[in-house]
Coordinates of C-alpha atoms and ligand atoms in Angstrom, one line a residue:
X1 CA 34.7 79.2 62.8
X2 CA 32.8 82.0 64.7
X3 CA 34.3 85.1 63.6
X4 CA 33.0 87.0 60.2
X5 CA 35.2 86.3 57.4
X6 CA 35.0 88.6 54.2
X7 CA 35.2 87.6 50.6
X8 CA 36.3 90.3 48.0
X9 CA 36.1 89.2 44.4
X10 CA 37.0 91.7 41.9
X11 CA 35.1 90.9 38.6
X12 CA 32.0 89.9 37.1
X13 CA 33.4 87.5 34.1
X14 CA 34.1 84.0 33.4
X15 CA 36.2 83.9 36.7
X16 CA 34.5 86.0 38.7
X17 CA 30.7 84.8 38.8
X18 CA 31.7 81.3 38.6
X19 CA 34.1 82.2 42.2
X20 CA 31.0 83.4 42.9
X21 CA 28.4 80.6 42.2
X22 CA 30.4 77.6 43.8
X23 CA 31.4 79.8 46.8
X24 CA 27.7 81.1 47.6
X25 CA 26.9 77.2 47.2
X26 CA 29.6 76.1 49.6
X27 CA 28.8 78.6 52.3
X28 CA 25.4 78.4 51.8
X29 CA 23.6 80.3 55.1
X30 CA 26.8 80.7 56.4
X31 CA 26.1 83.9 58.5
X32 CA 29.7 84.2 59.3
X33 CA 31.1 84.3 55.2
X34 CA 30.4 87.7 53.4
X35 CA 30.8 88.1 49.9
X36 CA 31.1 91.3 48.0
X37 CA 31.5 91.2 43.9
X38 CA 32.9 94.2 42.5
X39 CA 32.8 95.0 38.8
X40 CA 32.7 98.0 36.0
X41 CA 29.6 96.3 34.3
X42 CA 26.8 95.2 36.1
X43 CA 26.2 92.3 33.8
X44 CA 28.3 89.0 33.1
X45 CA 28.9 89.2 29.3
X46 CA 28.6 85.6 27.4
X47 CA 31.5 86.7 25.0
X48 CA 32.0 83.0 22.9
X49 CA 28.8 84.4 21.7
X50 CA 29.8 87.9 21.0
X51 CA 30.8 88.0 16.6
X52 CA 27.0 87.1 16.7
X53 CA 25.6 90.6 18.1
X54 CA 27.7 92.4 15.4
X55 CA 26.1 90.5 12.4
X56 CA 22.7 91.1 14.4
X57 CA 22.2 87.5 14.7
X58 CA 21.1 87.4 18.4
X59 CA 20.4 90.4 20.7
X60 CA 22.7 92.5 23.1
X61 CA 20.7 91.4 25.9
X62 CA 20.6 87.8 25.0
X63 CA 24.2 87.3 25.9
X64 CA 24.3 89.5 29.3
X65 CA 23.5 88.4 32.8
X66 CA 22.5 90.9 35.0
X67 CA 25.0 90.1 37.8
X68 CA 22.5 90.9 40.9
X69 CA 20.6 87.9 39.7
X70 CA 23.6 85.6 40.3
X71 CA 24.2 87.6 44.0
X72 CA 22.0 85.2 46.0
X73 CA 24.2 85.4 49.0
X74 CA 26.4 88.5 48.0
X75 CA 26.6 92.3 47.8
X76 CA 27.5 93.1 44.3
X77 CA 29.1 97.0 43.8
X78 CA 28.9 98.4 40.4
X79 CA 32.2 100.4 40.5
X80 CA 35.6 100.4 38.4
X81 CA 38.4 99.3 40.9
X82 CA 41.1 102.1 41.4
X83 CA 43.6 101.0 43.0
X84 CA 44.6 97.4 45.3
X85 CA 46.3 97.8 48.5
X86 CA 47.5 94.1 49.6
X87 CA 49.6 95.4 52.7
X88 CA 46.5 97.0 53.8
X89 CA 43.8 94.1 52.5
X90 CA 41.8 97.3 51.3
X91 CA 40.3 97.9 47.7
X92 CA 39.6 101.3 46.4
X93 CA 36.5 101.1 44.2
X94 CA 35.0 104.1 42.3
X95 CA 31.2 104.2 42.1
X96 CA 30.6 104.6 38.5
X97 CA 26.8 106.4 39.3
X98 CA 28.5 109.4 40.7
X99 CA 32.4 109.1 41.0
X100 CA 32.6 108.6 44.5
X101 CA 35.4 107.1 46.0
X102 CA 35.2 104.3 48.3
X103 CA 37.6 101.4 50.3
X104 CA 36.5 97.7 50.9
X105 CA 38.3 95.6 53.1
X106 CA 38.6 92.1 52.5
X107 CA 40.0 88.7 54.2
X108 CA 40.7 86.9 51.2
X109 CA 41.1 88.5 47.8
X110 CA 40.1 86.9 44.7
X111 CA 41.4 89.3 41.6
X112 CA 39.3 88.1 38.1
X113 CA 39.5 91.3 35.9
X114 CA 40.2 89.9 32.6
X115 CA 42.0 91.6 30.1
X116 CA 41.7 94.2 27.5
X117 CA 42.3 94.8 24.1
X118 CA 46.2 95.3 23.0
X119 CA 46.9 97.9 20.2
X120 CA 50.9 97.9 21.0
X121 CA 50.5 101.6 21.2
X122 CA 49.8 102.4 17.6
X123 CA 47.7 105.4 18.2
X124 CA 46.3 105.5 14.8
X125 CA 45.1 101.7 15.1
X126 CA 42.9 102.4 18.6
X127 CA 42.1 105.6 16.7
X128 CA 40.3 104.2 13.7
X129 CA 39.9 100.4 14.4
X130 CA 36.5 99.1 15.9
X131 CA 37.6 96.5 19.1
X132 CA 36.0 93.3 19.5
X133 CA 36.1 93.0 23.6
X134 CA 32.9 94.4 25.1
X135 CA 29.1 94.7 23.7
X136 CA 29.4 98.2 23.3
X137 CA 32.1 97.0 20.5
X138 CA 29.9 94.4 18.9
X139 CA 26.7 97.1 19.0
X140 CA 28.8 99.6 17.4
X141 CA 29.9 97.2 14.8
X142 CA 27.0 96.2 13.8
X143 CA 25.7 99.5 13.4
X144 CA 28.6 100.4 11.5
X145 CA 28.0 97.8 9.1
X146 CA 24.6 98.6 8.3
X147 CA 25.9 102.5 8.0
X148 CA 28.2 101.1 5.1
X149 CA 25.5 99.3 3.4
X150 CA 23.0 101.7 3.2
X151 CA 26.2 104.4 2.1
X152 CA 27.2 101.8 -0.7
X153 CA 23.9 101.3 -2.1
X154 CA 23.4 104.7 -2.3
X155 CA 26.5 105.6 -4.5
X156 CA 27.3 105.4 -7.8
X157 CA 31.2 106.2 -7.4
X158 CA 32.3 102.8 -8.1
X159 CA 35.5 103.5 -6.2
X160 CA 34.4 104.9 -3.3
X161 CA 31.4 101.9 -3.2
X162 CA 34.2 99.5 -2.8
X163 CA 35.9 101.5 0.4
X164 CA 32.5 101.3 1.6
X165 CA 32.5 97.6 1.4
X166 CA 36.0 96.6 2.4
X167 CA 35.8 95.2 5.5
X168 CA 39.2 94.2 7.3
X169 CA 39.7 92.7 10.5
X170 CA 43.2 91.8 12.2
X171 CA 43.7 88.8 14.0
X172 CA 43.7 85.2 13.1
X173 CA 42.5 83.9 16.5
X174 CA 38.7 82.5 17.6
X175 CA 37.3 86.3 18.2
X176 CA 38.9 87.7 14.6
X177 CA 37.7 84.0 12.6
X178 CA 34.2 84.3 14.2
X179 CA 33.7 88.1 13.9
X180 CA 34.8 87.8 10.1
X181 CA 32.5 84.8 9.7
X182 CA 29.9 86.8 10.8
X183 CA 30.2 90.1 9.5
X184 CA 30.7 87.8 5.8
X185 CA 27.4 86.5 6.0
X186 CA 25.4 89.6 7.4
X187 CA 27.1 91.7 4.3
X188 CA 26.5 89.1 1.6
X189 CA 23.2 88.1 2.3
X190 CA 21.9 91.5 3.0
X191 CA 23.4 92.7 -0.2
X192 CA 21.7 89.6 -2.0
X193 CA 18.4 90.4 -0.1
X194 CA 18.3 94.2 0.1
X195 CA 21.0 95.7 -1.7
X196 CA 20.8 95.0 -5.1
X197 CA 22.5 97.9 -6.5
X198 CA 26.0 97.0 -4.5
X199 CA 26.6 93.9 -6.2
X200 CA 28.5 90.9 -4.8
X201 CA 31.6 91.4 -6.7
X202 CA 32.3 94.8 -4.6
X203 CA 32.7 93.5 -1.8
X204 CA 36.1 92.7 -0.2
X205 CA 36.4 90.4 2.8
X206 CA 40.2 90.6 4.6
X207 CA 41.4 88.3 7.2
X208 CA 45.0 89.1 8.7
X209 CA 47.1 87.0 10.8
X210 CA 50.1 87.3 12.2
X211 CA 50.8 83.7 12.1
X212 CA 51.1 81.4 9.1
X213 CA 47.7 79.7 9.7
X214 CA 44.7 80.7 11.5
X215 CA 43.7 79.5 14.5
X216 CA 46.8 77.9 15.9
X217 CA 44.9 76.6 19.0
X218 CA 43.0 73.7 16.9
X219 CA 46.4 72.8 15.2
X220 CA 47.6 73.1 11.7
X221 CA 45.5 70.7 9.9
X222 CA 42.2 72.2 11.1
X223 CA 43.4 76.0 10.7
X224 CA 44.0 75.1 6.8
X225 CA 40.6 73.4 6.5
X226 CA 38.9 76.8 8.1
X227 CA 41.4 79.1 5.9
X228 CA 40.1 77.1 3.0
X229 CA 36.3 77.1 4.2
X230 CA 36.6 81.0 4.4
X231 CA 38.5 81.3 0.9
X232 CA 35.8 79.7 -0.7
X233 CA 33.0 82.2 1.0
X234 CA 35.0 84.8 -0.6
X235 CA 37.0 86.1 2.3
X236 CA 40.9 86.7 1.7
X237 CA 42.9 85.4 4.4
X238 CA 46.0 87.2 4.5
X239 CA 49.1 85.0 6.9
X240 CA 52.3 85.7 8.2
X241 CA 51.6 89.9 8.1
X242 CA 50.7 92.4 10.5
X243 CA 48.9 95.8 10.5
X244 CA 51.2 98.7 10.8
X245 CA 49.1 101.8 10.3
X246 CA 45.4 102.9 9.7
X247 CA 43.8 106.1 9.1
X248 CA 39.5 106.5 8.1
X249 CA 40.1 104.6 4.9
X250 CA 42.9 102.4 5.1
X251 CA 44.8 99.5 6.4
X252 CA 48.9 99.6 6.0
X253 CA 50.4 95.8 6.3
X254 CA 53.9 95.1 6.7
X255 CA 54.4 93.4 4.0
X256 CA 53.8 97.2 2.1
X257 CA 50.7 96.8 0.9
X258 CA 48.0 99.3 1.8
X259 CA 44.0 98.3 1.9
X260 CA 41.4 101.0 1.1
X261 CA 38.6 100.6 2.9
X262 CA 36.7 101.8 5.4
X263 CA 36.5 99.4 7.8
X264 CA 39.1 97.6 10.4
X265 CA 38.1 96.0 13.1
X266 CA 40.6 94.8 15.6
X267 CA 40.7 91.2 17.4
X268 CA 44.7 90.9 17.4
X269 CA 45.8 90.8 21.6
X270 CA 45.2 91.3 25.0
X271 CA 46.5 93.8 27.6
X272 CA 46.4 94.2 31.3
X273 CA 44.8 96.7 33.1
X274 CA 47.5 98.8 34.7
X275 CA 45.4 98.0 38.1
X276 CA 47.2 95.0 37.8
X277 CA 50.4 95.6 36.0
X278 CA 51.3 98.3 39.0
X279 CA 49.6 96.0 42.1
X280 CA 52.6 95.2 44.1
X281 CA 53.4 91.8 43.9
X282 CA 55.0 89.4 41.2
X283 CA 54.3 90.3 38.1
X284 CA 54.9 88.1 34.3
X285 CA 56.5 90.3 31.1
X286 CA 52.9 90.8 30.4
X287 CA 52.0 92.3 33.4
X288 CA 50.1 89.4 34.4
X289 CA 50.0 88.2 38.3
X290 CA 51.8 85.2 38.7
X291 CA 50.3 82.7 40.9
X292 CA 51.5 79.4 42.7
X293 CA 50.1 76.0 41.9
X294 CA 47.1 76.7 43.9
X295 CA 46.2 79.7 42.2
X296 CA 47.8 82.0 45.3
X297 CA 49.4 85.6 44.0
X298 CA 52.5 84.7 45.0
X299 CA 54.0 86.4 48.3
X300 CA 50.3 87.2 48.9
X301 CA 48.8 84.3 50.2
X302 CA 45.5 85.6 51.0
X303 CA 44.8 86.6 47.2
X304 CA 43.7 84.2 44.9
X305 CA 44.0 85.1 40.8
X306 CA 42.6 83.8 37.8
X307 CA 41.6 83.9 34.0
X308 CA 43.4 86.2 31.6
X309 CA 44.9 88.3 34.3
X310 CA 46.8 85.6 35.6
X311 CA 49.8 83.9 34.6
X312 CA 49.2 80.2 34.6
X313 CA 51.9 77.4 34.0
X314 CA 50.5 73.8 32.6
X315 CA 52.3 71.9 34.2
X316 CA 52.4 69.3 31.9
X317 CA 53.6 71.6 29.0
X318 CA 55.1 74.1 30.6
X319 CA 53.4 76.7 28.6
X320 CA 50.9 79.6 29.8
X321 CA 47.4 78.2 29.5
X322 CA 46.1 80.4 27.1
X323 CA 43.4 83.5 27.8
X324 CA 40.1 81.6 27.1
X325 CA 36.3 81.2 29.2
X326 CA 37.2 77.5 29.7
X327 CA 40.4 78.2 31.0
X328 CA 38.8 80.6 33.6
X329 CA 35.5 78.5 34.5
X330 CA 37.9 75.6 35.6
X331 CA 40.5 77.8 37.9
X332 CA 37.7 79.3 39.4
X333 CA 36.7 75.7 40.8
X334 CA 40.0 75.3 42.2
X335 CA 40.4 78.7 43.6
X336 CA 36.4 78.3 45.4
X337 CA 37.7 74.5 46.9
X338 CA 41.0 76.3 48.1
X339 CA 39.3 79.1 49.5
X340 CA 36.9 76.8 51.1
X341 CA 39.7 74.5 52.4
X342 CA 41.7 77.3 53.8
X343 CA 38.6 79.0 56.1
X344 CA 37.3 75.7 56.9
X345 CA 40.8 75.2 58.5
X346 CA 41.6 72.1 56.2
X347 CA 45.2 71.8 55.0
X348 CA 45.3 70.2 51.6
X349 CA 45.0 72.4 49.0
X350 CA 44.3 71.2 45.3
X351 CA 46.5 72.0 42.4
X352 CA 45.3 73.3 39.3
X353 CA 45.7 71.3 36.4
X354 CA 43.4 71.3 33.7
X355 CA 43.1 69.4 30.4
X356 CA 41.2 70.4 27.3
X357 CA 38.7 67.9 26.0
X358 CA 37.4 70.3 23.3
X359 CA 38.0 73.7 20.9
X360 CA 35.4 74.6 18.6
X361 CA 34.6 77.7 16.6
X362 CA 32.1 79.0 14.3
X363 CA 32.8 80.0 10.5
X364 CA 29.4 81.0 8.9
X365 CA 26.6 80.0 8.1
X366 CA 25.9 76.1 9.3
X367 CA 29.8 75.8 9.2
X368 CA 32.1 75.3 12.3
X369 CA 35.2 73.1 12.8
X370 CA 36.0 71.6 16.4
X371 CA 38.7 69.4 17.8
X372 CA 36.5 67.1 20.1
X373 CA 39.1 65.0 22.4
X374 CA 41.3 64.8 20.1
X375 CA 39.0 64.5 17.3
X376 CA 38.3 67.1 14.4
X377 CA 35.0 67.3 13.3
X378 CA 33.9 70.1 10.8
X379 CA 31.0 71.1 8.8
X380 CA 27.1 71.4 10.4
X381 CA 27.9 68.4 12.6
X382 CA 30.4 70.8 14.4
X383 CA 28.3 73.7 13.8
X384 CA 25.2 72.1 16.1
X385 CA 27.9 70.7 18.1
X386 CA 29.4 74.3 19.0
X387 CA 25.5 75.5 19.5
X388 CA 24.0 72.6 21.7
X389 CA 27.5 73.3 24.1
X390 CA 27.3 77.2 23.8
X391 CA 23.9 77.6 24.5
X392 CA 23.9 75.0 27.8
X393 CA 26.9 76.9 29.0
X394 CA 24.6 79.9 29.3
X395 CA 23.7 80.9 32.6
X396 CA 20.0 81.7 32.9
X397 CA 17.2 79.9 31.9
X398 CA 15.6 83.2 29.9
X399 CA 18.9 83.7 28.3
X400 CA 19.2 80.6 26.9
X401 CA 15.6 81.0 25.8
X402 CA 16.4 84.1 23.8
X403 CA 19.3 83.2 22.3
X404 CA 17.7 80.1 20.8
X405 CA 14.6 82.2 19.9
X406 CA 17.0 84.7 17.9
X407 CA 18.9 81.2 16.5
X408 CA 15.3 80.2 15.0
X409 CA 13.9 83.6 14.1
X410 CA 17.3 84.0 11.6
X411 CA 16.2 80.0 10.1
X412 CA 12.8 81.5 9.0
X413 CA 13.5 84.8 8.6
X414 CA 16.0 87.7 6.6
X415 CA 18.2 89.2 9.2
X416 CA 17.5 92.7 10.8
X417 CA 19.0 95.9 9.1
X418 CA 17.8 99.1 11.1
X419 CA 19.9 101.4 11.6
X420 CA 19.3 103.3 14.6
X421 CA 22.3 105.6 14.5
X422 CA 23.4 108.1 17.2
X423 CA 21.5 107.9 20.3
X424 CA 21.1 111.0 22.2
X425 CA 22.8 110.9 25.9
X426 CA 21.1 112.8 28.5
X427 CA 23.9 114.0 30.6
X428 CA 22.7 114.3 34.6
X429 CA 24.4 116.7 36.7
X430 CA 23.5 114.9 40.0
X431 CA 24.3 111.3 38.6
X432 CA 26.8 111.3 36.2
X433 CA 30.8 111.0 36.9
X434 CA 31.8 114.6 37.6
X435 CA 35.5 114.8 35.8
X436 CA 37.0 117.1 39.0
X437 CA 38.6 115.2 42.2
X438 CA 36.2 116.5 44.4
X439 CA 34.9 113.5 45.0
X440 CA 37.7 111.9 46.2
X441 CA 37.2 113.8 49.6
X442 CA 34.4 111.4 49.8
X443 CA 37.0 108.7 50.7
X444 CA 35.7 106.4 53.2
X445 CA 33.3 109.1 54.8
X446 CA 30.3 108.0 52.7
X447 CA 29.3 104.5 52.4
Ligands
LIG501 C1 34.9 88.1 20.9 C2 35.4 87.1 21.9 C3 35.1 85.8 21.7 C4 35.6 84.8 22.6 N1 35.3 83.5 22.4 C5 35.7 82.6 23.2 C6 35.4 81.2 23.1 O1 34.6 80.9 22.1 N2 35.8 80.3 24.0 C7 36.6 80.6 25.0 O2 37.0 79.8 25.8 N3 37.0 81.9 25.2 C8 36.6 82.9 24.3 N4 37.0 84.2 24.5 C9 37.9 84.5 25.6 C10 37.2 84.7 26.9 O3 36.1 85.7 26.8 C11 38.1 85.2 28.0 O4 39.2 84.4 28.1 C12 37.4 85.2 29.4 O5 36.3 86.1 29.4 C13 38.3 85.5 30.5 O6 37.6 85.5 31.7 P1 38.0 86.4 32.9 O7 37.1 86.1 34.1 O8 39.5 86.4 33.2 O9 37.7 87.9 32.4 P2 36.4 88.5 31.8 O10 35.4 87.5 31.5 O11 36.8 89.5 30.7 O12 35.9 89.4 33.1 C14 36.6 90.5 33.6 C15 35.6 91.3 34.4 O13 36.3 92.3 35.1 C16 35.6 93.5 35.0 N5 36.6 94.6 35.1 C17 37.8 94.7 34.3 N6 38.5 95.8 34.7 C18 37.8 96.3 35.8 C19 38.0 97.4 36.6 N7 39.1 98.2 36.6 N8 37.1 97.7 37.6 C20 36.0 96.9 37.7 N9 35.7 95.8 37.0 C21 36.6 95.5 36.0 C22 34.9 93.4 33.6 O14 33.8 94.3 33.6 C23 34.5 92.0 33.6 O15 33.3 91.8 34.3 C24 36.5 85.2 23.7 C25 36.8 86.5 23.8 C26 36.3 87.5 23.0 C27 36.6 88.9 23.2

């Protein structure tokens, strides 16, 4: 192998810098391999992690990797991708320092770029609900929520207290039970601690699923146990009902009952990135890329996807694996050893298969409940469980170190309520992404 082959992976997730880490290692000093890494954040964000930035129990920066640290044999390009040209092998990436628009070319493709968050076109939902999906959302949350207390404490309209401490969020899966354990905590003890004058009894916890249990991935039994868990730390778990409408102080279910409150956060379904719904190729309902046993878009055999962009058949189910990190770390080991087989000039390519040994999620304070081959386990057993594996899954020594500094500082001490509020934006002519086309005479002129 003499002649220079180049390696084009689209995203800086779960997919994308593990591709990444087990390619680099495979073509270690291998002057004829390039890699390039493209992604809209120049960070990997931990996101199993992510409920605990909006309760304030760990950091922002404790949960994201700056992606240049993981580059050791790779050009990493901090750009939004624009558009995917498979006929061509070229990738239009837009810079996102100044707008300009470029074209990489690529040997082999490896698309990774997750998903984002589905509000089935209710504009009023995406208008007034917070997201769960990126750590601007879980920044914004928590600053939301501190907002609310301060408001509450501060009022002595007992109605209008009560919006203020309503706190709804929609979806019964790990991000809306985790979020929902977290904000729980954060809002009672902080009202126990600091906010006397709100009282316990106005506050209003709401959890609404869609299905009739929660968390349908650790099965029936163990979805009760958490519903119960949550009942009894005074949440109200609300099944089989969906949000219809919302507007600045209110929730509309289906079932015709309206919340007041001033708070929705949203954690109810994913959505593909018209980047990949319109990339001409194969496509699932979803607008997912449907791939062959060896994780190949199909038709395009030189493009490789993965995580929650893809669409994955298990085989031995014959059910989509489901949108989750370890779902995503495990295809990107098959996609590196088939990538590595096929320039290497090896035939046998591996098929992905991929069993489960574990689910865990977190529920509050000291309380988790996991299914552990095959076995549930709930309570603070699962809870240190769920922490010992989280926190070893972190990439990055330092990382790792500040989140278990933040774990031990929230033991010994009352959690953190500043409120920093707005933060000015200094908008810079010669940096900033102009809104006009101009730039896109820049096309492959400037590199
Ligand atoms: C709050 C929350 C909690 C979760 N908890 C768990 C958990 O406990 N366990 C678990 O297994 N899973 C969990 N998940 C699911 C898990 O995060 C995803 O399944 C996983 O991140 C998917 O990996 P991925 O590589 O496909 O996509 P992602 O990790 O989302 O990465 C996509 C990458 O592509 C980039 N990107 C996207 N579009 C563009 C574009 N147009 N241009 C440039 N770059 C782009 C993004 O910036 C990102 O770097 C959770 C998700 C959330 C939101």
């Amino acid at each position: 192998m003499s002649e220079i082959k180049k390696i084009l992976i689209l995203g800086g997730g779960f997919g994308g810098v593990n591709v990444l880490k087990l390619i680099q290692n495979k073509f270690k000093n291998n002057p004829n391999i390039h890699i390039n890494l493209v992604s809209q954040d120049n960070y990997f964000l931990y996101t199993p992690m992510l409920p605990q930035v909006t309760s304030g129990l760990i950091h922002p920066n404790d949960i994201t990797i700056p992606i240049r640290k993981l580059c050791k044999q790779a050009e990493f390009y901090h750009a939004s991708i624009s558009y995917i040209d498979v006929k061509q092998k070229l990738v239009t990436i837009t810079r996102e320092f100044d707008g300009k628009v470029h074209a990489l070319d690529y040997d082999y493709l490896i698309v990774t770029l997750g998903s984002s968050t589905n509000f089935f076109d209710n504009e009023n939902i995406e208008k007034y609900a917070f997201a769960i999906k990126t750590v601007e959302d879980a920044i914004s949350i928590n600053s939301h929520v501190i907002h609310m207390l301060e408001s509450a404490a501060q009022t002595s309209d007992m109605d209008f207290k009560k919006e203020l401490m309503t706190f709804t969020v929609v979806g019964g899966g790990f991000a809306g039970v985790e979020t929902m354990g977290e904000i729980n905590q954060l809002v009672r003890d902080s009202t126990k601690n600091f906010y006397p004058s709100i009282g316990d009894e106005n506050i209003c916890m709401n959890l609404v699923a869609s299905k009739d249990f929660i968390l349908s991935e650790l099965g029936t039994k163990l979805g009760r146990m958490a519903t119960k868990y949550l009942k009894n730390t005074g949440v109200n778990v609300i099944t089989n009902t969906k949000a219809v409408n919302a507007g600045e102080d209110f929730v509309q279910l289906d079932n015709g009952k309206t919340i007041p409150g001033m708070t929705l956060i949203w954690a109810a379904g994913i959505d593909i990135d018209p980047v990949i719904s319109e990339l001409e190729c194969n496509h699932h309902k979803s607008g997912k890329l449907k791939v062959d046993k060896y994780l190949r878009v199909l038709e395009h055999q030189d493009v490789f996807a993965l995580g929650d962009c893809a669409f994955i058949i298990n085989p031995e189910t014959g059910k989509e694996y489901p949108a989750t990190a370890q779902n995503s770390i495990h295809q990107s080991i098959t996609v590196a050893n088939n990538l590595h087989s096929i320039i290497t000039g090896k035939t046998k390519l591996r098929e992905f298969s991929f069993k489960s040994k574990g689910m865990m999620t977190t529920l509050g304070r000291k309380v988790a409940i996991a299914v552990v081959f095959g076995f549930p386990i709930t309570g603070s057993i699962a809870w240190l469980i769920w922490r010992t594996y989280y926190l070893s899954r972190l990439p990055l020594l330092e990382k790792k170190f500040q989140v278990a500094t933040s774990w031990l500082a929230d033991l010994l001490f009352k959690r953190d309520l500043t409120f920093i509020g707005l933060i000015k934006n200094k908008y810079l002519t010669k940096v900033d992404i102009k809104s006009d086309t101009s730039s896109v005479k820049d096309f492959f002129n400037e590199n």
